[in-house]
Short mmCIF file of C-alpha atoms in Angstrom, two decimals:
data_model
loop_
_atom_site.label_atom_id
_atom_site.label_comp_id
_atom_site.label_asym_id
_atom_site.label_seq_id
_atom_site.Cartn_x
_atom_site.Cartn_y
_atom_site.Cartn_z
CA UNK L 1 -25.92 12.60 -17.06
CA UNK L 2 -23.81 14.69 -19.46
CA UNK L 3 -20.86 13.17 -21.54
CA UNK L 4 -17.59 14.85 -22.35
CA UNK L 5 -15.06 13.95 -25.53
CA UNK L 6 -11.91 16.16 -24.94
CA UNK L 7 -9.47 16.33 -27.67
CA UNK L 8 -5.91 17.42 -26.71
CA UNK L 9 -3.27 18.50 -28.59
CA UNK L 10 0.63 20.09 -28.01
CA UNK L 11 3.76 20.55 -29.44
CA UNK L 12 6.66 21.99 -28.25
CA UNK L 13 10.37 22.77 -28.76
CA UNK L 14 11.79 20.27 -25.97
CA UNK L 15 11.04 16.52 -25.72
CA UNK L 16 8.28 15.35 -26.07
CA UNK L 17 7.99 17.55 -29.17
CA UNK L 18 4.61 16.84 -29.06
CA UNK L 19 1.37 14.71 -28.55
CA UNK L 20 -2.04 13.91 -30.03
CA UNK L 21 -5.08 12.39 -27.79
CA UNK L 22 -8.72 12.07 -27.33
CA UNK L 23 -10.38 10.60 -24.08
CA UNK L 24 -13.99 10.30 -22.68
CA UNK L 25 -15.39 11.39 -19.76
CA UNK L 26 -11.71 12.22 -18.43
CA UNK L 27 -10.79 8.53 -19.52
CA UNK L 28 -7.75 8.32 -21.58
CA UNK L 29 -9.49 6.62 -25.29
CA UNK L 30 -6.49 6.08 -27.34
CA UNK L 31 -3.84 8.15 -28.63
CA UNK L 32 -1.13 9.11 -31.42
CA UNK L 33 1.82 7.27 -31.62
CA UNK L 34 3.93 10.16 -33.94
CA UNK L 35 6.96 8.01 -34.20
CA UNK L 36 5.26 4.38 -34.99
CA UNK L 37 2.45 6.58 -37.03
CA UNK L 38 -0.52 4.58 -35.56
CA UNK L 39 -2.68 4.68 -33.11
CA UNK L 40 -2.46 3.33 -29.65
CA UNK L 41 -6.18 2.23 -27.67
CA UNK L 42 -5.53 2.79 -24.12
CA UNK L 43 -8.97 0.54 -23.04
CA UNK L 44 -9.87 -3.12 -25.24
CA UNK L 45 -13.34 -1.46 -24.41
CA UNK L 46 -12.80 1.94 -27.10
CA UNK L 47 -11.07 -0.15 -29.78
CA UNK L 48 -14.90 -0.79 -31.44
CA UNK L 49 -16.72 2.88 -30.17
CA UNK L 50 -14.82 4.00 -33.62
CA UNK L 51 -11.85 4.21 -36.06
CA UNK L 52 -9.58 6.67 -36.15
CA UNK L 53 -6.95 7.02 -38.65
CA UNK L 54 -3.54 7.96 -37.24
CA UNK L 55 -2.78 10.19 -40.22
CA UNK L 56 -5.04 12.35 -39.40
CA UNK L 57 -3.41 13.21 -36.23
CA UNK L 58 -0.03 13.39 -37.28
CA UNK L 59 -1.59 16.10 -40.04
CA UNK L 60 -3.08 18.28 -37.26
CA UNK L 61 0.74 18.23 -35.36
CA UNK L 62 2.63 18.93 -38.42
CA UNK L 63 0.44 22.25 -38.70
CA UNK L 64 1.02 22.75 -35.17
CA UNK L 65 4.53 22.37 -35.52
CA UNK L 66 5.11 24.80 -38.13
CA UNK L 67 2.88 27.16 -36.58
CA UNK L 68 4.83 27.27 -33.60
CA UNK L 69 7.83 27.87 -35.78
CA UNK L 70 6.33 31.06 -37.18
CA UNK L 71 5.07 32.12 -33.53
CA UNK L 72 8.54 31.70 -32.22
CA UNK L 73 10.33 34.10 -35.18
CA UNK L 74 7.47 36.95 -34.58
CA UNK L 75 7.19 37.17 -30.83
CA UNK L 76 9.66 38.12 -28.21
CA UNK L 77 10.62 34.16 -27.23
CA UNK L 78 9.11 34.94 -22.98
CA UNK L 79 9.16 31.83 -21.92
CA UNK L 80 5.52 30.61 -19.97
CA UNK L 81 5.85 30.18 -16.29
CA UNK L 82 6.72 27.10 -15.08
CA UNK L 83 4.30 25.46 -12.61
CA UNK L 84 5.44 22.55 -10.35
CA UNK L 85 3.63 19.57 -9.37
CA UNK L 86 1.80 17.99 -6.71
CA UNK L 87 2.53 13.83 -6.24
CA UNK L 88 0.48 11.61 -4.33
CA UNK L 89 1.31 7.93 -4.08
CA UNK L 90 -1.24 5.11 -3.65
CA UNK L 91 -2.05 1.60 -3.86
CA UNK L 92 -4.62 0.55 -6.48
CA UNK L 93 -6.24 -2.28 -4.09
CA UNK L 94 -6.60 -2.77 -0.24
CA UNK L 95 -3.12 -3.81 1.05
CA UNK L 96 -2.28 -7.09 2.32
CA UNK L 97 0.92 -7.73 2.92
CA UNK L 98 2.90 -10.73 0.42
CA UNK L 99 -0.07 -9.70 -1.85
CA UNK L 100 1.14 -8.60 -5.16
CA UNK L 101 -0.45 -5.07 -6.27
CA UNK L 102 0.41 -2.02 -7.92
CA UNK L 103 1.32 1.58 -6.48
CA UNK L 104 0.13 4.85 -8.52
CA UNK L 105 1.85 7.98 -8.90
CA UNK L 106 -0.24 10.63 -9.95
CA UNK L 107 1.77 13.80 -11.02
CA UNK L 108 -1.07 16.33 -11.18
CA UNK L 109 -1.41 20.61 -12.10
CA UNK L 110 2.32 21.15 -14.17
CA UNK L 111 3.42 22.80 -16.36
CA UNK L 112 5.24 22.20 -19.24
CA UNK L 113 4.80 18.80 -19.80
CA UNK L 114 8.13 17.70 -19.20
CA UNK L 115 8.92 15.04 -16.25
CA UNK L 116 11.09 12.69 -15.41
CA UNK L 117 9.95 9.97 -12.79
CA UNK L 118 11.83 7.27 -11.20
CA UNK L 119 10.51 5.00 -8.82
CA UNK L 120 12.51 4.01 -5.71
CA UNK L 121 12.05 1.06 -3.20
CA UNK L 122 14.31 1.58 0.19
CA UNK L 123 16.48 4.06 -1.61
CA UNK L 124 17.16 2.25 -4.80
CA UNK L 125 15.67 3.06 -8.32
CA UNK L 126 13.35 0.52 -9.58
CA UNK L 127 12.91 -0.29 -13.68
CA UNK L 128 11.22 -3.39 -13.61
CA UNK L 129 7.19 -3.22 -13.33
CA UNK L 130 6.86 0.04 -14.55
CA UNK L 131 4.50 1.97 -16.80
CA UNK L 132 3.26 4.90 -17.33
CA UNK L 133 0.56 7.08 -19.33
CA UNK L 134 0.72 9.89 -21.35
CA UNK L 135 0.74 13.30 -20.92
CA UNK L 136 -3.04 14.07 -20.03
CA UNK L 137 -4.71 17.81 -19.94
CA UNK L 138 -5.79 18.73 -16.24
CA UNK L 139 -7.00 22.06 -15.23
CA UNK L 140 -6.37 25.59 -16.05
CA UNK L 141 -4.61 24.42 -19.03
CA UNK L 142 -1.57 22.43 -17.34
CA UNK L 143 -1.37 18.73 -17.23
CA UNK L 144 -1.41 15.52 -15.20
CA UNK L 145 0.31 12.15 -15.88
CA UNK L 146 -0.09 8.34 -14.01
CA UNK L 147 3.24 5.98 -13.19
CA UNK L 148 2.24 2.45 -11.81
CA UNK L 149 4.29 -0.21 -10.13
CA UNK L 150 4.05 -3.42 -9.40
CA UNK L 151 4.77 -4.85 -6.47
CA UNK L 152 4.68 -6.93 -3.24
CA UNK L 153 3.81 -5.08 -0.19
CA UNK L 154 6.18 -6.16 2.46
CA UNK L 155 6.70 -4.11 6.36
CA UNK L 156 10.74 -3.74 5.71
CA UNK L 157 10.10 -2.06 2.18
CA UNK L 158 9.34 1.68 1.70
CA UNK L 159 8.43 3.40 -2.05
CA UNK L 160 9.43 6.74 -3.22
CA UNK L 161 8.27 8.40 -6.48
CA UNK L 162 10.82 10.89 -7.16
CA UNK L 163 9.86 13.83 -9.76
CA UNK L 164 11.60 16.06 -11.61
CA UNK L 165 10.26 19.10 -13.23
CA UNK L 166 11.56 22.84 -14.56
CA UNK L 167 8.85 24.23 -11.80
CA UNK L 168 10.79 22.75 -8.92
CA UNK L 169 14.14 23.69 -7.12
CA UNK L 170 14.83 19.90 -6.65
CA UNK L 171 13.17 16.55 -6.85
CA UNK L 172 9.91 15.87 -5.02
CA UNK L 173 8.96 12.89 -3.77
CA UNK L 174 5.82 10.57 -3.21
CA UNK L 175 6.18 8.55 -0.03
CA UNK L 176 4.35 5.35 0.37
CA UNK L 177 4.92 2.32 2.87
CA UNK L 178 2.88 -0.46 4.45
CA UNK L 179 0.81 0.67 7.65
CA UNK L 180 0.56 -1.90 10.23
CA UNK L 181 -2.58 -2.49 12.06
CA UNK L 182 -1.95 -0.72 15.54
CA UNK L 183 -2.51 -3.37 17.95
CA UNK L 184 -3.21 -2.06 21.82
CA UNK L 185 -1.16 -3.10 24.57
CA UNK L 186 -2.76 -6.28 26.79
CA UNK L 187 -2.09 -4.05 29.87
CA UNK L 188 -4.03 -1.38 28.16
CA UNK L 189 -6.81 -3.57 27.87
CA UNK L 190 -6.81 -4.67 31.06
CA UNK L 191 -6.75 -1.09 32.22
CA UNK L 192 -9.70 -0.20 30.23
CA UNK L 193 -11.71 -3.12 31.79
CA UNK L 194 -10.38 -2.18 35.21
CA UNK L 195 -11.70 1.07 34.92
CA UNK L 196 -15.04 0.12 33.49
CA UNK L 197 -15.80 -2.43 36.10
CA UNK L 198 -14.55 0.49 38.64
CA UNK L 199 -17.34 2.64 37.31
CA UNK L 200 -20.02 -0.22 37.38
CA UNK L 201 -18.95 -0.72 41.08
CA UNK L 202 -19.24 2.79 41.95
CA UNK L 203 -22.77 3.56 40.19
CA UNK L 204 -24.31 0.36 42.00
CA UNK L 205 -22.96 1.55 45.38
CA UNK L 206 -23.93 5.12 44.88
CA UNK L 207 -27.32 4.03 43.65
CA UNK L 208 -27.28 1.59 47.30
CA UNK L 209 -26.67 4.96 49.28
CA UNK L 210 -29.26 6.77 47.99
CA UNK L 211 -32.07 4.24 48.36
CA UNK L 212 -30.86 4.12 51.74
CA UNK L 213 -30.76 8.20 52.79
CA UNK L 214 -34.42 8.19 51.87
CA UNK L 215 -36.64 8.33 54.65
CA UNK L 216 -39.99 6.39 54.60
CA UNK L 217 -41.94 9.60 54.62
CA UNK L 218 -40.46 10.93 51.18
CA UNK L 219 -42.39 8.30 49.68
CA UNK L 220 -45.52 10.28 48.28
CA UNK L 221 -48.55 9.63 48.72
CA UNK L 222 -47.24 7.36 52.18
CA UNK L 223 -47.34 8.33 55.91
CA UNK L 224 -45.08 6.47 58.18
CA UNK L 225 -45.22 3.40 59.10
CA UNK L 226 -45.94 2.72 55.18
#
């Protein structure tokens, strides 16, 4: 099967001003930290596929960065079209409840690459057990991003990822909570089995009737007395 490297790379006038990244096969590989100057492996498993100097990044968005300075003074400053996201909220693993796991946010198809995400359990935002990736290029040139949390799934607790963005009137939010097993009613059951021994009845005493309505002379191939 074919391989794909992507390289991305933005800067803009709002924060973040800008970001650097490479990933494989739409796996995030590492990327630039601009303010630490180094670079940051997102998978123990990439660290030894290569080096990669962080310089060399933060060379590429310091050209960037002054070319958008000379693309802002010569053209008439209209502003892109802001495109809002879609959310979905997940669990990473099968849910069992007073199992610990981890919910995912995926913020997908926005644009500019500005969010701000908060995670909320029963109302209430949440800071502890949080992470988050980058910003990482989806399609038709907009982006997508990942939020996880950690947590313990219980059946009196319900999760919200809220998200803000320029492309939306107000903040959107990710629902998630526990789904209970739906357990049917004992009386249902013992309609159901009603009903099928009803049935069972019914086809033995219609099969009784017809043997019955037969006369001996039907038989083929037999005259009466047979």
């Amino acid at each position: 099967a074919d391989h794909v490297s992507t390289y991305a790379e933005f800067v803009q006038t709002h924060s973040p001003s800008g970001e650097y990244m490479f990933q494989f096969d739409g796996d995030e590989q590492f990327y630039v930290d601009l303010d630490k100057k180094e670079t940051v492996w997102r998978l123990p498993e990439f660290i030894h596929t290569f080096d990669y100097d962080a310089r060399r990044g933060i060379a590429d968005i310091v050209m960037a960065r002054k070319n958008l300075d000379t693309l802002i003074q010569r053209s008439n400053h209209t502003r892109a079209t802001n495109e809002p996201p879609e959310v979905t909220v997940f669990p990473k693993e099968p849910v069992e409840l007073g199992q610990p796991n981890t919910l995912i946010c995926h913020v997908d198809k926005f644009f500019p690459p500005v969010l701000n995400v908060t995670w909320l359990r029963n109302g209430r935002a949440v800071t502890e057990g949080v992470a988050e990736t980058i910003f990482l290029p989806s399609t038709e040139f907009r982006f997508h991003k990942f939020h996880y949390l950690t947590f313990v799934p219980s059946a009196e607790d319900v999760y919200d990822c809220r998200v803000e963005h320029w492309g939306l009137a107000g903040p959107l939010l990710g629902h998630w909570e526990a789904q209970e097993p739906i357990q049917v009613p004992e009386t249902t059951e013992t309609v159901v089995c009603a009903l099928g021994l009803l049935v069972g009845l019914a086809g033995i005493i219609a099969g009784t009737i017809v043997l019955k309505s037969r006369r001996p002379d039907s038989v083929p191939g037999c005259r009466a007395p047979c």
